[in-house]
XYZ file of C-alpha atoms in Angstrom:
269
model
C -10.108 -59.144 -82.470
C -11.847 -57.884 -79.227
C -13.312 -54.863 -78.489
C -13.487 -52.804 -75.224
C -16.681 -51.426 -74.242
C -15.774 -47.562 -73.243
C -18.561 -45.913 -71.348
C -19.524 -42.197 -71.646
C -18.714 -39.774 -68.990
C -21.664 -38.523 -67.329
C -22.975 -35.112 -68.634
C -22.709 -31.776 -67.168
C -25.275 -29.164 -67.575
C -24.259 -25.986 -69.730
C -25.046 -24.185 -66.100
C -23.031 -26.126 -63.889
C -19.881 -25.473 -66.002
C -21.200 -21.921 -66.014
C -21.109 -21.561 -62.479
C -18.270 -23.017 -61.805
C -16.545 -21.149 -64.366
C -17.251 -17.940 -62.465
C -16.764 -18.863 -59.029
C -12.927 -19.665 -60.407
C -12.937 -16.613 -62.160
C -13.980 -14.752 -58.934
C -11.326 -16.804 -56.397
C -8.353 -16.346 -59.524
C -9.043 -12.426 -59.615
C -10.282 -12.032 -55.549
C -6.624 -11.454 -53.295
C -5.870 -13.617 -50.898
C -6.372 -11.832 -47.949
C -9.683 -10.997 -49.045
C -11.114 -14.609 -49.311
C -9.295 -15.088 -46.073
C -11.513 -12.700 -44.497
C -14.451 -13.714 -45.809
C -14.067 -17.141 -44.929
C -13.184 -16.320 -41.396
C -16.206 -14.190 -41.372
C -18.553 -17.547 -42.670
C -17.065 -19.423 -39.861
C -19.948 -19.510 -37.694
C -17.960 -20.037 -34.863
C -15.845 -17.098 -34.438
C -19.443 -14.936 -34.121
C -18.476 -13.914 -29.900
C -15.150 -12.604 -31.142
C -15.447 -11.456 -34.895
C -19.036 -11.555 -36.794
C -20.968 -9.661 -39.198
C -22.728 -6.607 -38.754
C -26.416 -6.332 -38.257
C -27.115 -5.436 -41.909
C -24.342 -7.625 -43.389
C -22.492 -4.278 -44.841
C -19.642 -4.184 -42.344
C -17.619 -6.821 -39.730
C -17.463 -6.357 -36.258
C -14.257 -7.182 -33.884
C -16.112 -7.379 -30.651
C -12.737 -8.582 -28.298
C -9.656 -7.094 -30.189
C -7.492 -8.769 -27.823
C -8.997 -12.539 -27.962
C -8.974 -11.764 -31.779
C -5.187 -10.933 -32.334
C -4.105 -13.939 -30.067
C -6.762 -16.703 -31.398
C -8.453 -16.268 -34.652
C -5.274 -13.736 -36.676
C -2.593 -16.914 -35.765
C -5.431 -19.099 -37.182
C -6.139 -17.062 -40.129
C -3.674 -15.137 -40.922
C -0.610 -17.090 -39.540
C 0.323 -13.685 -37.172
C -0.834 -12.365 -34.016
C -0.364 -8.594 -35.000
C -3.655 -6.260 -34.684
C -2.309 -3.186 -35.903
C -0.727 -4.881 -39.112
C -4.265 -6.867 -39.637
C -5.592 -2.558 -39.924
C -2.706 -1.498 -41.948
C -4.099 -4.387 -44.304
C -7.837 -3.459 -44.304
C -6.581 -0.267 -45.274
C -4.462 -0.941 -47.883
C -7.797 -2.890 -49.212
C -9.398 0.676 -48.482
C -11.253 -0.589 -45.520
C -12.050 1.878 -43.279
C -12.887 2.452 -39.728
C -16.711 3.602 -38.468
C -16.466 5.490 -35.513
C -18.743 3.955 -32.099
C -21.881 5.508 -31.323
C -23.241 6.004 -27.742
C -25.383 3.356 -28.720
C -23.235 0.889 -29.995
C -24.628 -2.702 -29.074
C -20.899 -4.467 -29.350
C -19.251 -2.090 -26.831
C -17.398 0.908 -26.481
C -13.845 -1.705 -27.152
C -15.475 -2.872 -30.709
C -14.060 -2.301 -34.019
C -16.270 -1.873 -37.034
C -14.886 -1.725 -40.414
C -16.821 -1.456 -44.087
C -15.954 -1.454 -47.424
C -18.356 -0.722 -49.960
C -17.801 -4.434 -51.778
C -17.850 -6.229 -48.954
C -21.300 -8.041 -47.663
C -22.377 -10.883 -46.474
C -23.772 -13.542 -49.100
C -22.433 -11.621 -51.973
C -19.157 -13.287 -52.943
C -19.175 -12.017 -56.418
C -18.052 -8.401 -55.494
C -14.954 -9.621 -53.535
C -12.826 -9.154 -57.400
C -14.263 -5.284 -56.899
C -12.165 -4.922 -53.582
C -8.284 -4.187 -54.952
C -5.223 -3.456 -53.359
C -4.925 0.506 -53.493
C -1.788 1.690 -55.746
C 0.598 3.848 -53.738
C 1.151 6.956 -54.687
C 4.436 7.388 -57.164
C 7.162 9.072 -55.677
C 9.592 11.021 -58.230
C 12.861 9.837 -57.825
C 15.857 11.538 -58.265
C 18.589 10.229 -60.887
C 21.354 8.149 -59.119
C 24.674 9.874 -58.258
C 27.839 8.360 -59.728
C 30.757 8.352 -56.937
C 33.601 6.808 -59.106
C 33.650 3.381 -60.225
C 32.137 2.426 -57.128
C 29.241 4.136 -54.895
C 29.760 5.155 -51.315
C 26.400 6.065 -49.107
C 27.598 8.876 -46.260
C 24.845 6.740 -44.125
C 25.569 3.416 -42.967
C 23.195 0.903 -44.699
C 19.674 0.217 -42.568
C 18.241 -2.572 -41.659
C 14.667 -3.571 -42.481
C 13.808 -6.099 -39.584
C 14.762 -3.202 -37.466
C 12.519 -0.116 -39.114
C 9.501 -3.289 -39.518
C 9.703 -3.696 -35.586
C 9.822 -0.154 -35.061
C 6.649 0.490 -37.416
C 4.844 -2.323 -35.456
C 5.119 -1.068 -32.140
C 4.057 2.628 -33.140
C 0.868 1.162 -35.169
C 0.100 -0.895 -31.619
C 1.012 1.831 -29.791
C -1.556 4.281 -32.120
C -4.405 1.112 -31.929
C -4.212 1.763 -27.703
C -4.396 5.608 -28.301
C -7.516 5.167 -29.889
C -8.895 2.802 -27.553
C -7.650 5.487 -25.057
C -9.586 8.042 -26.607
C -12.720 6.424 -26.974
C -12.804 5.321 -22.713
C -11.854 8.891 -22.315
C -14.675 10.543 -24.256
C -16.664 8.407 -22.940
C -15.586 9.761 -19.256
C -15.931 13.291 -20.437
C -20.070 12.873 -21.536
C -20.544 10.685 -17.854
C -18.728 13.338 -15.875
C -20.686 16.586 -18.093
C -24.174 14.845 -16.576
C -22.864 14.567 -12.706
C -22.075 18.217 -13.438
C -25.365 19.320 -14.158
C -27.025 17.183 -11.579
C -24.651 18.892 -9.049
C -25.801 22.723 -10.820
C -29.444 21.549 -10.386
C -28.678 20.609 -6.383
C -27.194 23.773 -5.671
C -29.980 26.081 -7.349
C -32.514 24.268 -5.354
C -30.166 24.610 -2.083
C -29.788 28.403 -2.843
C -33.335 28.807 -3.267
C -34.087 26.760 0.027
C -31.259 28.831 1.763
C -33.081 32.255 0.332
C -36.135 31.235 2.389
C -34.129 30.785 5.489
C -32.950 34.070 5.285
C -36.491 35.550 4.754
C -37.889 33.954 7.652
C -34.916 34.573 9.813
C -35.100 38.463 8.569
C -38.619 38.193 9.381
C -38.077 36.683 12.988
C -35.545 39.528 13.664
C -37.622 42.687 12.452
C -40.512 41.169 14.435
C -38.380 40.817 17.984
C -36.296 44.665 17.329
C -39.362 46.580 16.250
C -41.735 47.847 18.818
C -45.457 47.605 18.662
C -46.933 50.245 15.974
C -43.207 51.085 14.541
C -41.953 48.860 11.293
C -42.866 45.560 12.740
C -44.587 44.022 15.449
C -48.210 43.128 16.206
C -50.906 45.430 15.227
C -54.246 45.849 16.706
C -56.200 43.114 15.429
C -53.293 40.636 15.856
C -51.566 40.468 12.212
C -47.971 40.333 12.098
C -45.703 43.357 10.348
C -42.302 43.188 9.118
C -41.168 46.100 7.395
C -44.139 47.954 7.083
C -45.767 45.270 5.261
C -48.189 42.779 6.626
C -47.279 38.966 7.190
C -49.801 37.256 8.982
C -52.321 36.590 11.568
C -50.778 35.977 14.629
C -51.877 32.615 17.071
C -52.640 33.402 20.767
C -51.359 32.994 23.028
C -48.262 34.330 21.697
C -45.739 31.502 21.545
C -42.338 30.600 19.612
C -44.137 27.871 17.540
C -47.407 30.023 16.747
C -45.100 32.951 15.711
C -42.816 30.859 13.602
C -46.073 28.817 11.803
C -47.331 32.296 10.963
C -44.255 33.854 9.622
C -43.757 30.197 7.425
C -47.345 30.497 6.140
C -46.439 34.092 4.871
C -42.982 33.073 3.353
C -44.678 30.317 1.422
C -47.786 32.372 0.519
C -45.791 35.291 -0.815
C -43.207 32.532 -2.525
C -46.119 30.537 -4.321
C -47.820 33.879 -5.747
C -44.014 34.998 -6.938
């Protein structure tokens, strides 16, 4: 009688069937499109369209429109960016606004969910789909032996497409809303800029008018009235004294001296 020799299978560590034990348990109790995500977020490759955040607590879509028509057919097997949100928020994802500051663009979308991080696998089971809310139902009516509906029946491929459009129709109102409060903050600065340019152009206008008031008073008023030259050669308008005159008496002397005045009397104001 012969015998045949059976080896023993090669030994595995108590830890090794530990840990493999748990990452099944995680991937058996994690949804699908939850390890769908996360995978697509480990793909190092997708990082200029979809990627991390800087801390690893959130995702980024940095190009929503190169995302829904080349990484959600890939992925997801659809090319739908509003029904990719309605999912994320069934998973309670939610949406964090953009900041003035925001270093993916004023386009990006940022979503976080308190579960989800980067290199922490083992809270993807935490993230569940969120029960909807039970509607009370009333008790069926009886029509006879057979039931009639007073609406024709509806059809669901219809409503679905309908529901589609509004949710991409909503994503571009957003998108809307951000470019236009965006507008609203650029256009509030020009504003004040042009405020600032007119004070300074009434101000500069003001001292026109002084010297130009000064200029008249000086020509109307005779010697020794209101205005005019007194004896020692100073300049009056009004009474009060503006300046030592030049002489000879010329248009450019008279106008220096009148200018020195204006600015004397507007630095000392």
């Amino acid at each position: 009688m012969s015998y045949i020799a059976i080896e023993p299978l090669p030994s595995t560590s108590r830890q090794d069937v530990q840990s493999a034990t748990r990452h099944d348990d995680t991937q058996s109790t994690t949804s699908e499109f939850v390890r769908k995500l996360y995978k697509m977020l480990e793909d190092t490759s997708y990082d200029n369209v979809v990627a991390w955040g800087p801390r690893g607590d959130c995702f980024v879509v940095k190009d929503m429109n190169e995302f829904a028509t080349t990484i959600l057919p890939r992925i997801f097997k659809h090319s739908n960016f509003a029904s990719f949100v309605r999912q994320l928020n069934k998973y309670d994802f939610h949406k964090v606004r953009n900041m003035d500051d925001n270093p993916f663009g004023e386009h990006s979308w940022t979503f976080r969910h308190p579960d989800f991080h980067a290199n922490d696998r083992s809270s993807l089971e935490n993230i569940k789909r969120k029960v909807p809310t039970a509607r009370r139902s009333s008790p069926p009516r009886s029509y006879g032996h057979e039931s009639h509906s007073p609406y024709p029946p509806s059809n669901p491929a219809s409503h679905q497409a309908q529901i589609t459009s509004l949710q991409n129709e909503i994503a571009r109102l957003e998108s809307v809303q951000d470019d236009m409060a965006l507008h609203i903050r650029h256009m509030e600065k020009n504003y004040q800029n042009v405020l600032n340019e007119m004070v300074d152009f009434q101000r500069t206008m003001a001292r026109q008018d002084q010297l130009m008031q000064g200029l008249i008073e000086y020509f109307l008023s005779p010697s020794g009235n209101d205005g005019g030259l007194s004896s020692s050669g100073n300049l009056t308008v009004g009474g009060s004294l503006v300046g030592e005159l030049q002489v000879p008496l010329t248009p450019a002397s008279l106008t220096a001296s009148i200018l020195g005045a204006q600015n004397g009397s507007l630095g000392t104001s």
